[in-house]
Coordinates of C-alpha atoms in Angstrom, one line a residue:
M5 CA 8.4 20.3 8.4
A6 CA 9.7 17.2 6.5
L7 CA 7.4 15.3 4.2
S8 CA 9.5 12.1 4.1
R9 CA 10.5 10.1 7.1
R10 CA 13.8 9.2 5.3
G11 CA 15.1 12.8 5.3
T12 CA 14.8 16.1 3.4
G13 CA 15.6 17.1 -0.2
V14 CA 13.7 17.0 -3.5
R15 CA 15.0 13.5 -4.4
T16 CA 14.2 11.9 -1.1
T17 CA 10.7 13.6 -0.9
T18 CA 9.9 12.6 -4.5
H19 CA 10.9 9.0 -3.8
A20 CA 8.7 8.9 -0.7
F21 CA 5.7 10.1 -2.7
W22 CA 6.5 7.7 -5.6
S23 CA 6.7 4.8 -3.1
Q24 CA 2.9 5.0 -2.8
V25 CA 2.5 3.9 -6.4
H26 CA 2.0 0.2 -6.1
P27 CA 1.8 -1.2 -9.7
V28 CA 0.3 -4.6 -8.8
F29 CA -2.8 -2.8 -7.4
M30 CA -2.6 0.3 -9.5
L31 CA -2.7 -1.3 -13.0
P32 CA -6.1 -3.1 -12.9
P33 CA -8.2 0.0 -12.4
L34 CA -6.3 1.9 -15.1
A35 CA -6.6 -1.1 -17.4
A36 CA -10.3 -1.4 -16.6
S37 CA -10.8 2.2 -17.7
L38 CA -9.1 1.6 -21.0
F39 CA -11.0 -1.7 -21.4
G40 CA -14.2 0.3 -21.0
A41 CA -13.0 2.8 -23.7
I42 CA -12.2 -0.1 -26.1
L43 CA -15.7 -1.5 -25.6
A44 CA -17.1 1.8 -26.8
R45 CA -15.2 1.3 -30.1
D46 CA -14.8 5.0 -31.1
V47 CA -12.2 6.2 -28.6
V48 CA -11.5 9.9 -28.0
P49 CA -7.9 9.8 -26.6
S50 CA -8.2 12.9 -24.5
L51 CA -11.3 11.6 -22.7
A52 CA -9.7 8.2 -22.2
A53 CA -6.6 9.9 -20.8
V54 CA -8.4 12.1 -18.4
H55 CA -10.5 9.2 -17.0
V56 CA -7.3 7.1 -16.6
V57 CA -5.7 9.9 -14.7
A58 CA -8.7 10.2 -12.5
M59 CA -8.5 6.5 -11.7
F60 CA -4.8 6.9 -10.9
A61 CA -5.5 9.7 -8.6
A62 CA -8.3 7.7 -6.8
V63 CA -6.1 4.6 -6.3
Y64 CA -3.2 6.8 -5.2
T65 CA -5.5 8.4 -2.6
A66 CA -6.3 4.9 -1.3
H67 CA -2.7 3.9 -1.0
V68 CA -1.7 7.1 0.9
K69 CA -4.7 7.0 3.2
D70 CA -4.3 3.2 3.8
G71 CA -0.6 3.7 4.7
Y72 CA -1.4 6.7 6.9
V73 CA -4.0 4.8 8.9
D74 CA -2.0 1.5 9.1
F75 CA 1.2 3.2 10.3
H76 CA 0.4 6.5 11.9
V77 CA -3.0 5.7 13.4
R78 CA -3.3 1.9 14.0
G79 CA 0.4 1.1 14.3
E80 CA 0.0 -2.0 12.1
D81 CA 2.9 -1.4 9.8
D82 CA 6.5 -1.4 10.9
D83 CA 7.5 1.5 8.6
H84 CA 6.1 4.1 6.2
P85 CA 8.1 6.5 4.0
L86 CA 5.8 9.6 4.5
T87 CA 5.4 11.7 7.7
E88 CA 1.9 12.5 8.8
R89 CA 2.2 15.9 7.1
G90 CA 3.5 14.1 4.0
C91 CA 0.5 11.9 3.9
R92 CA -1.8 14.9 4.2
V93 CA 0.0 16.7 1.3
G94 CA -0.1 13.5 -0.8
L95 CA -3.9 13.3 -0.2
A96 CA -4.4 16.9 -1.0
L97 CA -2.4 16.6 -4.3
S98 CA -4.2 13.4 -5.5
T99 CA -7.6 14.8 -4.5
T100 CA -6.9 18.0 -6.4
V101 CA -5.9 16.1 -9.5
F102 CA -9.0 13.9 -9.2
A103 CA -11.2 16.9 -8.8
A104 CA -9.7 18.6 -11.9
C105 CA -10.4 15.4 -13.9
V106 CA -14.0 15.3 -12.7
V107 CA -14.6 18.9 -13.6
F108 CA -13.2 18.2 -17.1
L109 CA -15.4 15.2 -17.5
G110 CA -18.4 17.1 -16.3
V111 CA -17.9 19.8 -18.9
A112 CA -16.7 17.5 -21.8
V113 CA -19.2 14.7 -21.2
D114 CA -22.0 15.1 -18.7
L115 CA -23.0 14.7 -15.1
V116 CA -23.5 11.0 -15.5
A117 CA -19.8 10.7 -16.2
V118 CA -19.2 12.6 -12.9
A119 CA -21.6 10.3 -11.0
L120 CA -19.7 7.2 -12.2
T121 CA -16.3 8.7 -11.4
V122 CA -16.7 10.4 -8.0
P123 CA -17.6 7.1 -6.1
T124 CA -14.2 5.7 -7.0
W125 CA -12.5 8.4 -4.9
L126 CA -15.1 8.0 -2.1
I127 CA -14.3 4.3 -1.9
A128 CA -10.6 5.0 -2.0
Y129 CA -10.6 7.6 0.7
H130 CA -12.9 5.8 3.0
H131 CA -11.4 2.3 2.6
A132 CA -9.4 2.8 5.8
P133 CA -10.5 3.0 8.5
Q134 CA -14.2 2.9 7.7
L135 CA -14.7 0.3 4.9
D136 CA -11.9 -2.2 5.7
T137 CA -13.4 -3.3 9.0
N138 CA -16.6 -4.7 7.6
P139 CA -16.5 -8.1 5.8
L140 CA -18.7 -6.9 2.9
T141 CA -17.1 -3.5 2.2
A142 CA -13.6 -4.7 2.9
T143 CA -14.1 -7.4 0.3
T144 CA -16.0 -5.5 -2.4
G145 CA -14.4 -2.0 -2.1
Y146 CA -11.5 -2.5 -4.5
P147 CA -13.4 -4.7 -7.0
L148 CA -16.3 -2.2 -7.0
G149 CA -13.8 0.6 -7.8
I150 CA -12.6 -1.5 -10.8
S151 CA -16.1 -2.1 -12.0
L152 CA -16.9 1.6 -11.8
S153 CA -13.7 2.3 -13.6
L154 CA -14.7 0.0 -16.5
L155 CA -18.2 1.5 -16.7
G156 CA -16.9 5.1 -16.5
G157 CA -14.3 4.4 -19.1
F158 CA -17.1 3.2 -21.4
Y159 CA -19.5 5.9 -20.6
V160 CA -17.2 8.9 -21.2
Q161 CA -16.8 7.6 -24.7
A162 CA -20.3 6.4 -25.6
E163 CA -22.3 8.7 -23.3
A164 CA -24.6 5.7 -22.9
F165 CA -24.9 2.3 -21.1
A166 CA -24.9 -1.1 -22.8
A167 CA -25.3 -4.7 -21.8
V168 CA -21.7 -5.7 -22.6
P169 CA -19.8 -3.3 -20.3
I170 CA -22.4 -3.8 -17.5
G171 CA -21.9 -7.5 -17.8
F172 CA -18.1 -7.2 -17.7
A173 CA -18.4 -4.9 -14.7
V174 CA -20.5 -7.4 -12.8
V175 CA -18.1 -10.3 -13.7
F176 CA -15.1 -8.3 -12.4
L177 CA -16.9 -7.3 -9.2
V178 CA -17.6 -11.0 -8.4
L179 CA -14.3 -12.4 -9.6
L180 CA -12.1 -9.9 -7.9
S181 CA -14.2 -10.1 -4.7
G182 CA -13.2 -13.7 -4.6
V183 CA -9.5 -12.8 -5.0
K184 CA -9.8 -10.1 -2.3
V185 CA -11.1 -12.7 0.2
I186 CA -7.9 -14.8 -0.4
D187 CA -5.8 -11.6 -0.1
D188 CA -7.4 -10.8 3.2
A189 CA -6.8 -14.3 4.5
Q190 CA -3.0 -13.6 4.5
D191 CA -3.6 -11.4 7.6
Y192 CA -6.0 -13.7 9.4
D193 CA -4.1 -14.0 12.6
Y194 CA -3.4 -10.2 13.0
D195 CA -6.8 -9.1 11.8
R196 CA -8.4 -11.5 14.3
S197 CA -6.2 -10.1 17.1
I198 CA -7.5 -6.5 16.5
E199 CA -11.0 -7.6 15.7
K200 CA -10.9 -6.6 12.1
R201 CA -13.8 -8.4 10.5
T202 CA -12.7 -9.6 7.2
V203 CA -14.4 -12.6 5.6
A204 CA -11.7 -14.9 6.9
V205 CA -12.1 -13.6 10.5
T206 CA -15.9 -13.8 10.2
V207 CA -16.4 -17.3 8.9
G208 CA -12.9 -18.9 9.4
P209 CA -10.1 -19.5 6.9
T210 CA -11.5 -22.7 5.5
R211 CA -14.9 -21.4 4.8
A212 CA -13.4 -18.2 3.5
Y213 CA -11.6 -20.2 0.8
D214 CA -14.9 -21.9 -0.1
V215 CA -16.5 -18.4 -0.4
A216 CA -13.6 -17.1 -2.4
Y217 CA -13.5 -19.9 -5.0
G218 CA -17.3 -20.0 -5.1
L219 CA -17.3 -16.3 -6.2
M220 CA -14.6 -16.9 -8.7
A221 CA -16.3 -19.9 -10.2
T222 CA -19.6 -18.0 -10.4
A223 CA -17.9 -15.2 -12.3
L224 CA -16.2 -17.6 -14.7
L225 CA -19.4 -19.5 -15.4
A226 CA -21.1 -16.2 -16.1
V227 CA -18.4 -15.4 -18.7
V228 CA -19.0 -18.7 -20.4
A229 CA -22.7 -18.3 -20.3
F230 CA -22.5 -14.8 -21.8
A231 CA -20.1 -16.1 -24.5
V232 CA -22.5 -18.9 -25.4
A233 CA -25.4 -16.4 -25.5
R234 CA -23.1 -14.2 -27.7
V235 CA -23.5 -11.2 -25.3
F236 CA -19.7 -11.4 -25.0
P237 CA -17.5 -12.4 -27.9
P238 CA -17.3 -16.2 -28.1
S239 CA -13.5 -16.2 -27.6
S240 CA -14.0 -14.5 -24.2
A241 CA -14.6 -18.0 -22.9
L242 CA -10.9 -18.6 -23.3
A243 CA -10.3 -16.0 -20.6
A244 CA -12.5 -18.0 -18.2
L245 CA -10.5 -21.2 -19.0
A246 CA -7.2 -19.4 -18.5
F247 CA -8.1 -18.0 -15.1
A248 CA -9.7 -21.3 -14.0
A249 CA -6.3 -23.0 -14.7
V250 CA -4.5 -20.4 -12.5
A251 CA -7.2 -20.7 -9.8
A252 CA -6.8 -24.5 -9.7
V253 CA -3.1 -24.1 -8.9
A254 CA -3.7 -21.3 -6.4
R255 CA -6.3 -23.5 -4.6
R256 CA -3.4 -25.6 -3.2
A257 CA -1.2 -22.7 -2.3
E258 CA -0.8 -20.7 0.9
P259 CA -2.7 -17.4 1.0
D260 CA 0.3 -15.2 0.0
L261 CA 1.3 -17.3 -3.0
A262 CA -2.4 -17.8 -3.9
T263 CA -3.0 -14.1 -4.0
M264 CA 0.1 -13.5 -6.2
L265 CA -1.1 -16.2 -8.6
L266 CA -4.7 -15.0 -8.7
I267 CA -3.7 -11.3 -9.2
R268 CA -1.5 -12.2 -12.2
G269 CA -4.2 -14.6 -13.4
A270 CA -6.6 -11.6 -13.4
Y271 CA -4.1 -9.8 -15.6
V272 CA -4.2 -12.7 -18.1
F273 CA -8.0 -12.8 -17.8
L274 CA -8.3 -9.1 -18.7
A275 CA -5.7 -9.4 -21.5
I276 CA -7.7 -12.2 -23.2
L277 CA -10.9 -10.3 -22.8
V278 CA -9.4 -7.2 -24.4
A279 CA -8.1 -9.3 -27.3
A280 CA -11.5 -11.0 -27.7
V281 CA -13.3 -7.6 -27.8
W282 CA -10.6 -6.1 -30.1
F283 CA -10.8 -8.8 -32.7
E284 CA -14.5 -9.5 -32.4
P285 CA -15.2 -7.9 -35.9
L286 CA -12.7 -10.3 -37.4
V287 CA -14.4 -13.2 -35.8
G288 CA -17.8 -12.0 -36.8
T289 CA -16.8 -11.7 -40.5
A290 CA -14.8 -14.9 -40.8

């Protein structure tokens, strides 16, 4: 049986599987893993690479499962490149890769590393159709995965917890939850028609925007407060200012454009934080 709905052959099938790699949503969890490793200072490349691959496999699982549910089960999407069998094969492959990474981390690090990694796959696999129908879990699932990716990336290097990575994980959870509320607002009309209870459907689009920007403002103020308290590097406050500028523009845009701006603003936010952490010793000795 064919794995691709576009036809048969190695090239067509490979292209169908590769289509489930969505860089816009794939890169943040991978970057968060590496950011966590950087926070640990002494990076073991092999451990960092395995954790990144595990995060890739988890997010790939989410994309395949979400596409399967939206097209083959719910009939929401107009098209999908994989057949039902193709989706099942994709899920099996990504889960196998993830499991292999988890076993490696369990042996090379410890069971705490496993406990921080496994929930990312559980969130990914159960996002649709279980978690995406509740306003709380639909909003926080992806941000929580990124926060766990950051914490896991740190732990597999340091084999310990620390205030800085925990603080950053909380900031990303709150900030990206705000972005996710805006993202979900794009589908308000359709989600309402099928009784899919996102924040926008639950409280209305106007109040959803207030909730979203309230969450983002809270996260940015937390970054500034941590920077002033010198829990975070002082220059990390620049990341909050940069994202705030993007959010101010996005506030006046439609949900689809606002989401695009905010996601890219999150990239800038993370990049500045990485630079702040990377050069913190130079700042401290200046």
